Coordinates of C-alpha atoms and ligand atoms in Angstrom, one line a residue:
Chain A
M103 CA 7.5 -6.2 9.4
T104 CA 8.7 -9.6 8.0
T105 CA 6.0 -11.7 6.7
T106 CA 5.6 -14.5 4.3
R107 CA 2.7 -16.0 2.3
G108 CA 2.2 -19.5 1.1
I109 CA 5.8 -20.7 1.7
D110 CA 5.9 -24.4 2.7
F111 CA 9.2 -24.4 4.3
A112 CA 9.1 -28.1 5.2
H113 CA 9.0 -29.1 1.4
L114 CA 11.2 -26.3 -0.1
S115 CA 13.4 -27.6 -2.8
L116 CA 16.9 -26.2 -3.2
K117 CA 15.9 -24.5 -6.3
D118 CA 12.9 -22.8 -4.7
A119 CA 15.2 -21.8 -1.8
L120 CA 17.6 -20.3 -4.1
D121 CA 14.9 -18.4 -5.9
L122 CA 13.5 -17.2 -2.6
A123 CA 17.0 -16.0 -1.6
V124 CA 17.3 -14.1 -4.9
L125 CA 13.9 -12.6 -4.3
V126 CA 14.7 -11.4 -0.9
E127 CA 17.8 -9.7 -2.2
E128 CA 15.8 -8.1 -5.1
E129 CA 13.3 -6.9 -2.7
A130 CA 15.9 -5.2 -0.4
Q131 CA 17.8 -3.7 -3.4
E132 CA 14.6 -2.2 -4.7
R133 CA 13.8 -0.7 -1.2
Y134 CA 17.1 0.8 -0.9
D135 CA 16.8 2.3 -4.4
E136 CA 13.8 3.8 -3.3
F137 CA 15.1 5.2 -0.2
T138 CA 18.1 6.6 -2.1
H139 CA 15.5 8.5 -4.3
Q140 CA 13.6 9.6 -1.3
M141 CA 16.7 11.1 0.3
K142 CA 17.9 12.7 -2.9
T143 CA 14.5 14.2 -3.4
H144 CA 14.3 15.6 0.2
D145 CA 17.9 17.0 0.5
T146 CA 19.3 14.3 2.6
P147 CA 22.6 13.5 0.6
E148 CA 24.6 11.5 3.3
A149 CA 21.7 9.1 3.8
A150 CA 21.3 9.0 0.0
S151 CA 24.7 7.8 -0.6
F152 CA 24.7 5.2 2.1
F153 CA 21.4 3.6 0.9
A154 CA 22.9 3.6 -2.5
F155 CA 25.9 1.7 -1.2
M156 CA 23.5 -0.7 0.5
S157 CA 21.5 -1.2 -2.8
R158 CA 24.9 -2.1 -4.5
N159 CA 25.6 -4.6 -1.8
E160 CA 22.1 -6.3 -2.2
K161 CA 22.7 -6.4 -6.0
K162 CA 26.0 -8.1 -5.6
H163 CA 24.7 -10.7 -3.2
G164 CA 21.5 -11.2 -5.5
D165 CA 23.7 -11.6 -8.7
E166 CA 25.9 -14.2 -6.8
L167 CA 22.7 -16.3 -5.8
R168 CA 21.2 -15.9 -9.3
A169 CA 24.4 -17.2 -10.8
R170 CA 24.4 -20.3 -8.6
R171 CA 20.6 -20.9 -9.3
L172 CA 21.3 -20.6 -13.0
E173 CA 24.3 -23.0 -12.8
L174 CA 22.5 -25.6 -10.9
F175 CA 19.0 -25.5 -12.5
G176 CA 19.3 -23.6 -15.8
D177 CA 16.0 -22.1 -16.8
A178 CA 13.8 -24.7 -14.9
P179 CA 10.5 -22.7 -14.2
R180 CA 10.4 -20.7 -10.8
S181 CA 7.5 -21.6 -8.4
V182 CA 8.2 -19.1 -5.8
E183 CA 7.4 -15.5 -6.4
R184 CA 7.7 -12.0 -5.0
A185 CA 4.1 -11.9 -3.7
M186 CA 5.1 -14.7 -1.1
I187 CA 7.7 -12.3 0.7
F188 CA 7.0 -9.1 2.5
D189 CA 10.0 -6.9 3.8
I190 CA 12.4 -9.8 4.7
E191 CA 15.6 -7.8 4.3
A192 CA 14.1 -4.7 3.0
P193 CA 14.0 -1.9 5.5
D194 CA 10.3 -1.0 6.6
Y195 CA 9.0 2.2 4.7
D196 CA 8.8 4.0 8.1
Q197 CA 12.5 3.7 8.8
A198 CA 13.0 6.5 6.5
R199 CA 12.8 10.2 7.3
A200 CA 13.8 13.3 5.6
F201 CA 17.0 14.8 6.9
M202 CA 17.9 11.7 8.7
S203 CA 21.4 11.5 9.7
A204 CA 23.9 9.0 8.5
R205 CA 23.9 7.3 11.8
Q206 CA 20.1 7.0 11.6
A207 CA 20.5 5.6 8.0
L208 CA 22.9 3.0 9.1
T209 CA 20.9 2.0 12.1
A210 CA 18.0 1.5 9.8
A211 CA 20.0 -0.8 7.7
L212 CA 21.2 -2.7 10.7
A213 CA 17.8 -3.2 11.8
S214 CA 17.0 -4.8 8.4
E215 CA 20.0 -7.0 8.5
T216 CA 19.0 -8.2 11.9
K217 CA 15.3 -8.8 10.8
A218 CA 16.7 -10.9 7.8
H219 CA 18.9 -12.9 10.3
A220 CA 15.8 -13.7 12.5
F221 CA 13.9 -14.8 9.4
F222 CA 16.4 -17.4 8.4
V223 CA 16.8 -18.5 12.2
A224 CA 12.9 -18.9 12.4
A225 CA 12.8 -20.8 9.0
L226 CA 15.4 -23.2 9.7
P227 CA 13.8 -25.7 12.1
A228 CA 10.9 -26.5 9.7
I229 CA 13.3 -27.2 6.7
Q230 CA 13.7 -30.9 6.0
D231 CA 16.0 -31.2 2.9
P232 CA 19.6 -31.1 4.1
K233 CA 20.8 -29.1 1.1
V234 CA 18.2 -26.4 1.7
K235 CA 19.0 -26.4 5.3
A236 CA 22.7 -25.9 4.6
L237 CA 21.9 -22.9 2.2
F238 CA 19.6 -21.4 4.7
A239 CA 22.4 -21.7 7.5
E240 CA 24.8 -20.2 5.0
L241 CA 22.4 -17.1 4.4
R242 CA 21.8 -16.9 8.2
D243 CA 25.6 -16.6 8.8
E244 CA 25.9 -14.1 6.0
E245 CA 23.5 -11.8 7.5
I246 CA 25.8 -11.7 10.6
E247 CA 28.6 -10.6 8.1
H248 CA 26.2 -7.8 6.7
Q249 CA 25.6 -6.7 10.4
K250 CA 29.3 -6.5 10.9
L251 CA 29.8 -4.6 7.8
V252 CA 27.2 -1.9 8.8
Q253 CA 28.5 -1.9 12.2
A254 CA 32.0 -1.0 11.0
E255 CA 30.5 1.9 9.0
L256 CA 28.7 3.0 12.1
A257 CA 31.9 3.0 14.2
K258 CA 33.7 5.2 11.6
L259 CA 30.9 7.9 12.4
P260 CA 31.4 10.8 14.8
P261 CA 29.5 10.7 17.9
S262 CA 25.6 11.0 17.6
E263 CA 24.7 14.4 15.9
D264 CA 21.0 13.7 16.0
L265 CA 18.9 16.7 17.4
G266 CA 15.7 14.8 17.2
D267 CA 12.6 15.6 15.4
A268 CA 11.7 18.7 17.2
F269 CA 14.5 20.7 15.5
A270 CA 13.8 19.1 11.9
D271 CA 12.3 21.2 9.2
E272 CA 9.2 20.2 7.3
P273 CA 10.2 18.1 4.3
V274 CA 10.0 19.5 0.8
A275 CA 10.3 17.4 -2.2
H276 CA 12.6 18.7 -5.1
Chain B
M42 CA 21.6 -18.1 -21.4
S43 CA 20.5 -14.8 -19.8
N44 CA 21.3 -13.9 -16.4
A45 CA 17.7 -13.3 -15.4
L46 CA 15.7 -15.8 -13.4
P47 CA 13.1 -17.6 -15.4
V48 CA 9.6 -16.1 -14.8
V49 CA 6.9 -17.7 -12.8
D50 CA 4.0 -19.1 -15.0
K51 CA 1.8 -16.2 -13.7
K52 CA 0.3 -13.3 -15.7
F53 CA 1.3 -10.4 -13.7
E54 CA 3.8 -9.3 -11.1
P55 CA 3.5 -6.4 -8.7
K56 CA 6.3 -4.4 -10.6
D57 CA 4.0 -4.6 -13.8
F58 CA 1.9 -1.9 -12.1
K59 CA 4.7 0.4 -10.9
S60 CA 5.1 3.3 -13.3
D61 CA 8.3 5.3 -13.9
L62 CA 7.2 8.3 -11.9
K63 CA 8.8 8.1 -8.3
P64 CA 6.9 9.2 -5.4
I65 CA 7.5 12.4 -3.8
W66 CA 5.8 11.8 -0.5
C67 CA 7.7 12.6 2.6
P68 CA 10.1 9.8 3.6
G69 CA 8.2 7.6 6.3
C70 CA 4.8 8.4 4.8
G71 CA 2.2 5.6 5.3
D72 CA 1.1 6.2 1.6
F73 CA 4.3 4.3 0.4
G74 CA 3.0 1.1 2.1
V75 CA -0.5 1.5 0.5
L76 CA 1.1 1.8 -2.8
Q77 CA 3.0 -1.5 -2.4
S78 CA -0.1 -3.2 -1.2
L79 CA -2.0 -2.1 -4.1
Y80 CA 0.7 -3.3 -6.8
R81 CA 0.4 -6.7 -4.9
A82 CA -3.4 -6.7 -5.0
L83 CA -3.5 -5.6 -8.8
A84 CA -1.1 -8.5 -9.6
A85 CA -3.2 -11.1 -7.8
I86 CA -6.3 -9.7 -9.7
G87 CA -4.5 -10.2 -13.0
R88 CA -6.2 -7.5 -15.1
P89 CA -3.7 -5.7 -17.4
A90 CA -3.0 -2.1 -16.6
H91 CA -4.7 -0.8 -19.7
E92 CA -7.9 -2.1 -18.4
I93 CA -7.8 -0.2 -15.1
A94 CA -9.0 3.3 -14.5
F95 CA -7.6 4.9 -11.3
V96 CA -9.2 8.2 -10.2
S97 CA -8.3 10.4 -7.3
G98 CA -9.0 13.8 -6.0
I99 CA -6.4 16.2 -4.6
G100 CA -4.2 15.7 -1.6
C101 CA -0.8 13.8 -0.8
S102 CA -2.6 10.6 -1.1
S103 CA -4.3 11.5 -4.3
R104 CA -1.0 11.4 -6.2
I105 CA -1.2 7.7 -6.1
P106 CA -2.7 7.0 -9.5
G107 CA 0.4 8.5 -11.1
Y108 CA 2.8 5.9 -9.5
T109 CA 0.8 3.0 -11.3
T110 CA 0.6 2.1 -14.9
A111 CA -3.2 2.1 -14.8
Y112 CA -4.8 5.0 -16.7
G113 CA -4.8 7.7 -14.0
F114 CA -6.8 10.9 -13.3
N115 CA -5.7 13.2 -10.5
T116 CA -9.0 15.2 -10.7
V117 CA -10.3 17.9 -8.5
H118 CA -10.5 18.3 -4.7
G119 CA -13.4 16.2 -3.4
R120 CA -14.6 15.1 -7.0
A121 CA -13.0 11.7 -7.5
L122 CA -16.1 9.7 -6.9
P123 CA -18.4 11.5 -9.5
I124 CA -15.7 11.3 -12.1
A125 CA -15.0 7.6 -11.3
Q126 CA -18.6 6.8 -11.6
G127 CA -19.0 8.5 -15.0
I128 CA -16.0 6.4 -16.2
K129 CA -17.6 3.2 -15.1
I130 CA -20.9 4.0 -16.6
A131 CA -19.2 5.2 -19.9
N132 CA -17.1 2.0 -20.1
P133 CA -18.4 -0.6 -17.5
S134 CA -15.8 -3.2 -18.5
L135 CA -13.0 -1.1 -17.1
L136 CA -12.0 -1.9 -13.5
V137 CA -12.3 1.4 -11.7
L138 CA -10.5 2.3 -8.6
C139 CA -10.9 5.4 -6.7
A140 CA -8.6 6.9 -4.0
G141 CA -8.0 10.1 -1.9
G142 CA -7.5 11.5 1.6
D143 CA -9.8 11.9 4.5
G144 CA -10.2 15.5 3.6
D145 CA -10.9 14.8 -0.1
G146 CA -13.6 12.0 0.9
F147 CA -15.2 13.1 4.0
S148 CA -15.0 17.0 3.9
I149 CA -15.4 18.7 0.4
G150 CA -16.3 15.4 -1.2
G151 CA -18.5 13.9 1.7
G152 CA -21.7 14.5 -0.2
H153 CA -20.7 12.2 -3.0
V154 CA -20.0 9.1 -0.9
A155 CA -23.7 8.4 0.0
H156 CA -24.7 8.4 -3.9
A157 CA -22.0 5.9 -4.8
V158 CA -23.1 3.8 -1.8
R159 CA -26.7 3.8 -2.7
R160 CA -26.2 2.9 -6.4
N161 CA -23.6 0.1 -5.3
I162 CA -21.8 1.0 -8.4
D163 CA -19.0 -1.4 -9.0
L164 CA -15.8 0.5 -7.9
T165 CA -13.4 0.3 -5.1
Y166 CA -12.8 3.5 -3.0
I167 CA -9.6 3.6 -1.0
V168 CA -9.5 6.4 1.6
M169 CA -6.1 6.9 2.9
D170 CA -7.0 8.4 6.4
N171 CA -4.2 10.2 8.2
Q172 CA -6.6 12.3 10.3
I173 CA -5.1 15.6 8.7
Y174 CA -4.8 17.7 5.6
G175 CA -1.3 16.7 4.6
L176 CA -0.9 18.6 1.3
T177 CA -1.8 21.9 2.7
K178 CA 0.6 21.4 5.7
G179 CA -1.3 20.1 8.7
Q180 CA -4.8 21.7 9.1
L181 CA -7.8 19.9 10.9
S182 CA -9.4 17.2 8.8
P183 CA -12.9 15.7 9.3
T184 CA -11.4 12.6 10.8
S185 CA -9.1 14.5 13.2
P186 CA -9.7 13.7 16.9
R187 CA -11.4 16.1 19.2
G188 CA -8.7 18.1 21.1
L189 CA -6.1 17.9 18.2
K190 CA -3.9 21.0 18.1
T191 CA -3.1 22.1 14.6
V192 CA -2.4 25.2 12.7
T193 CA -6.1 25.8 12.4
S194 CA -6.9 24.7 15.9
S195 CA -4.1 26.0 18.1
L196 CA -6.1 25.6 21.1
G197 CA -7.4 22.2 20.2
S198 CA -10.3 20.9 18.0
L199 CA -13.8 21.3 19.5
E200 CA -15.4 18.8 17.1
D201 CA -16.1 15.1 17.2
P202 CA -14.5 13.4 14.1
V203 CA -16.5 11.9 11.2
N204 CA -16.5 8.0 11.6
P205 CA -15.8 6.8 8.0
L206 CA -16.8 3.4 8.8
L207 CA -20.1 4.0 10.4
Y208 CA -20.7 6.8 7.8
V209 CA -20.7 4.3 4.9
L210 CA -22.4 1.5 7.0
G211 CA -25.1 3.9 7.8
Y212 CA -25.8 4.5 4.1
G213 CA -26.1 0.7 3.5
A214 CA -22.7 0.1 1.9
S215 CA -22.3 -3.5 0.9
F216 CA -18.6 -3.8 1.3
V217 CA -16.9 -2.0 4.3
A218 CA -13.2 -2.7 5.4
Q219 CA -10.3 -1.3 7.1
G220 CA -6.5 -1.8 6.7
T221 CA -3.4 -0.1 7.7
A222 CA 0.0 0.7 6.2
A223 CA 1.4 -0.9 9.4
D224 CA 0.3 -4.5 7.8
L225 CA 1.1 -4.7 4.2
P226 CA 0.2 -8.2 3.5
G227 CA -3.2 -7.8 5.3
L228 CA -3.9 -4.6 3.4
A229 CA -3.0 -6.3 0.2
A230 CA -5.4 -9.0 0.8
I231 CA -8.2 -6.4 1.8
I232 CA -7.6 -4.4 -1.5
E233 CA -7.9 -7.6 -3.5
E234 CA -11.1 -8.7 -1.8
G235 CA -12.5 -5.2 -2.3
I236 CA -11.8 -5.2 -6.0
R237 CA -13.2 -8.7 -6.4
F238 CA -16.5 -7.5 -4.8
P239 CA -19.3 -7.1 -7.2
G240 CA -20.4 -3.5 -6.1
F241 CA -19.2 -0.5 -4.3
A242 CA -16.3 -1.5 -2.0
F243 CA -15.2 1.0 0.6
I244 CA -11.7 0.6 2.3
N245 CA -10.5 3.0 5.0
V246 CA -6.6 2.7 5.3
Q247 CA -5.0 4.0 8.3
S248 CA -1.9 5.7 6.5
P249 CA 0.0 8.0 8.9
C250 CA 1.3 11.4 8.0
V251 CA 4.8 11.5 9.4
T252 CA 5.1 15.3 9.2
Y253 CA 1.8 16.5 10.5
G254 CA 0.1 13.3 12.0
E255 CA -0.2 12.5 15.8
D256 CA 2.5 10.3 17.5
E257 CA 0.2 7.7 18.7
W258 CA -1.0 7.0 15.2
Q259 CA 2.4 6.4 13.5
I260 CA 3.3 2.9 12.0
K261 CA 4.9 1.5 15.2
E262 CA 2.2 2.4 17.3
Q263 CA -0.4 1.1 14.9
R264 CA 1.4 -2.2 14.6
A265 CA 1.1 -2.4 18.4
R266 CA -2.6 -1.7 18.6
M267 CA -4.1 -3.4 15.5
K268 CA -6.4 -6.3 15.9
S269 CA -7.9 -8.3 13.0
L270 CA -11.6 -8.6 12.9
E271 CA -11.1 -12.2 12.2
S272 CA -9.2 -12.9 15.4
L273 CA -12.2 -11.4 17.3
G274 CA -14.5 -13.9 15.6
H275 CA -16.4 -11.4 13.7
D276 CA -18.7 -12.7 11.0
P277 CA -18.7 -10.2 8.1
K278 CA -22.2 -11.1 7.2
D279 CA -23.4 -9.6 10.4
Q280 CA -24.1 -5.9 9.7
L281 CA -25.3 -4.9 13.1
H282 CA -22.1 -6.3 14.7
A283 CA -20.1 -4.6 12.1
M284 CA -21.8 -1.2 13.2
D285 CA -21.2 -2.0 16.7
L286 CA -17.3 -2.7 16.1
A287 CA -17.1 0.3 13.8
R288 CA -18.1 2.6 16.7
A289 CA -14.6 2.0 18.1
Y290 CA -13.0 4.1 15.2
G291 CA -10.5 6.4 16.5
K292 CA -10.1 4.3 19.6
E293 CA -9.3 0.8 18.5
L294 CA -7.6 -0.2 15.3
Y295 CA -9.7 -3.0 13.8
T296 CA -8.5 -4.5 10.5
G297 CA -10.3 -6.6 8.0
V298 CA -13.8 -6.7 6.5
F299 CA -16.4 -5.3 8.8
Y300 CA -19.4 -5.9 6.4
R301 CA -19.7 -8.0 3.1
N302 CA -23.2 -8.1 2.1
P303 CA -24.0 -11.8 1.1
A304 CA -26.6 -10.8 -1.5
P305 CA -25.8 -7.4 -2.9
S306 CA -28.1 -5.5 -5.0
P307 CA -27.5 -5.3 -8.8
T308 CA -24.8 -2.7 -9.6
Y309 CA -25.8 0.7 -11.1
D310 CA -23.5 0.2 -14.1
Q311 CA -25.1 -3.2 -14.8
L312 CA -28.5 -1.7 -14.5
V313 CA -27.6 1.2 -16.9
L314 CA -26.2 -1.4 -19.4
E315 CA -29.5 -3.4 -19.3
R316 CA -31.6 -0.2 -19.6
Q317 CA -29.5 0.8 -22.6
K318 CA -30.0 -2.7 -24.2
E319 CA -33.7 -2.6 -23.6
K320 CA -34.4 0.7 -24.9
G321 CA -31.6 0.9 -27.4
A322 CA -33.8 -0.4 -30.3
S323 CA -36.4 2.3 -29.8
A324 CA -34.0 5.2 -28.9
P325 CA -34.2 8.4 -31.1
D326 CA -31.6 9.0 -33.6
P327 CA -28.8 10.8 -31.4
A328 CA -28.6 13.5 -34.1
R329 CA -32.3 14.3 -33.5
V330 CA -32.1 14.5 -29.7
L331 CA -31.6 18.1 -29.4
D332 CA -34.4 18.8 -31.8
S333 CA -36.7 16.9 -29.6
L334 CA -35.9 19.4 -26.7
I335 CA -35.9 22.6 -28.5
Q336 CA -39.2 24.2 -29.4
R337 CA -39.0 25.8 -32.8
Ligands
TPP174 C1 -11.5 23.2 -4.2 C2 -10.5 23.1 -3.4 N1 -10.4 23.4 -2.3 C3 -9.3 23.4 -1.4 C4 -8.2 23.0 -2.0 C5 -7.0 22.8 -1.1 N2 -6.6 21.4 -0.7 C6 -5.6 20.7 -1.5 S1 -5.6 19.2 -0.8 C7 -6.5 19.6 0.5 C8 -6.7 18.5 1.7 C9 -5.8 17.5 1.8 O1 -6.2 16.6 2.8 P1 -6.5 15.2 2.4 O2 -7.7 15.0 1.4 O3 -6.9 14.5 3.7 O4 -5.3 14.5 1.7 P2 -3.9 14.2 2.3 O5 -3.1 15.3 1.7 O6 -3.9 14.2 3.8 O7 -3.4 12.9 1.8 C10 -7.0 21.0 0.5 C11 -7.9 21.5 1.4 C12 -8.2 22.7 -3.3 N3 -6.9 22.1 -4.0 N4 -9.3 22.6 -4.0
SF4_175 S1 2.7 15.7 4.4 FE1 2.0 13.8 5.4 S2 0.5 12.7 3.9 FE2 1.7 14.3 2.9 S3 3.4 13.2 1.9 FE3 4.2 14.1 3.8 S4 3.9 12.6 5.4 FE4 2.5 11.9 3.7
MG176 MG1 -5.5 13.6 5.1

């Protein structure tokens, strides 16, 4: 469930907007790392390797944004922080399941990219600074690209092999 | 120039409270969200991890202290509260947190709750309520609803559940709240408020068990049914209204603070400290205490 706390979108500076975008990617990367570990611990290797792939993607996006921020603003203090964002691009914890199929893992990631897109769409009207507006529009459009990437991976999968929860074993951590 | 972002001028970030130990809860378990909210609450409180003692009982939920950088003690089933109280009295300057499951807190450990409440000892007790014994693979718990079919109630439970909110309100608790793993920002705010409360703070958290829990209490379903007490116009100073609302436990999912005593009684740890100061000067030599008890 995407939420923000204490962000004044109307007065967001470009530096704050870039920092926010980095934090969003960091949060998503961390969550995918957690999911990767959860899947490895619970004998779900296919989903684990897909979540690891998503983590690498989020890291790449984060690094690009971080480099831009440092180039433009150097080490000027940051005034936005992680506590201001909740699950913007990070998949919700309840999306993970032991023995989830690759299709379910990809569907969870797609839902997160859709959620992130909705976040930028919703924030845009309040933003006043034209440079921030342009950045948010760029990030919104990138989310569409990310969705396409996941959709392309989904298309490569064989038709649904999900048997539903009724056939699932109880999870056991290793 | 390093490739890291400059830090915010703030003492702590949630990650400062995250330990290297990785949770082994079932993927999808509500307890993951509780842990995230706790990291955020602790960052907002701003006490370093070494000033925090985190005590739990036994159960899936009771693993939580190990996933934080605080001093943790995963104790004995049902005995988290006595041990947490001992720690608080021995070292009152510590911030003491206590956590566990519905079974831990309201079955085997149920008798201890009343005494922590009546002492108004300054600690925060978080019950991760999933209406089931998760760790032992899905037996009835004290908060399981009547009719629930489990491995120990194959024909359906014949008992009404304990109502944790009314239970502690009935004993006179000064801070009683409920949160859910379906609303992490809301839960973080409630935990923070509980920690700041000067006295015993009880927080019931609806934290669903994806493996043995009921379908209608999973995150998605909770998100659809949760209602904040604030949106209902509830005044947390109104103890009677709090009790009235708490009666809906198991039917409605109210979140927020049910009751916050505007004038709580002094905390037990404070009173003990005062008594020690008062009597300290005339106290017998500790080495001679045994002598005074033994008749030779
Ligand atoms: C003295 C004692 N009795 C029984 C047990 C077995 N036992 C371990 S955890 C547990 C109940 C767990 O349920 P809960 O407290 O609700 O925690 P959850 O696993 O659901 O988070 C029981 C009965 C034990 N460890 N010690
Ligand atoms: S058994 Fe239930 S409570 Fe325990 S870790 Fe799994 S989902 Fe969570
Ligand atoms: Mg339980």
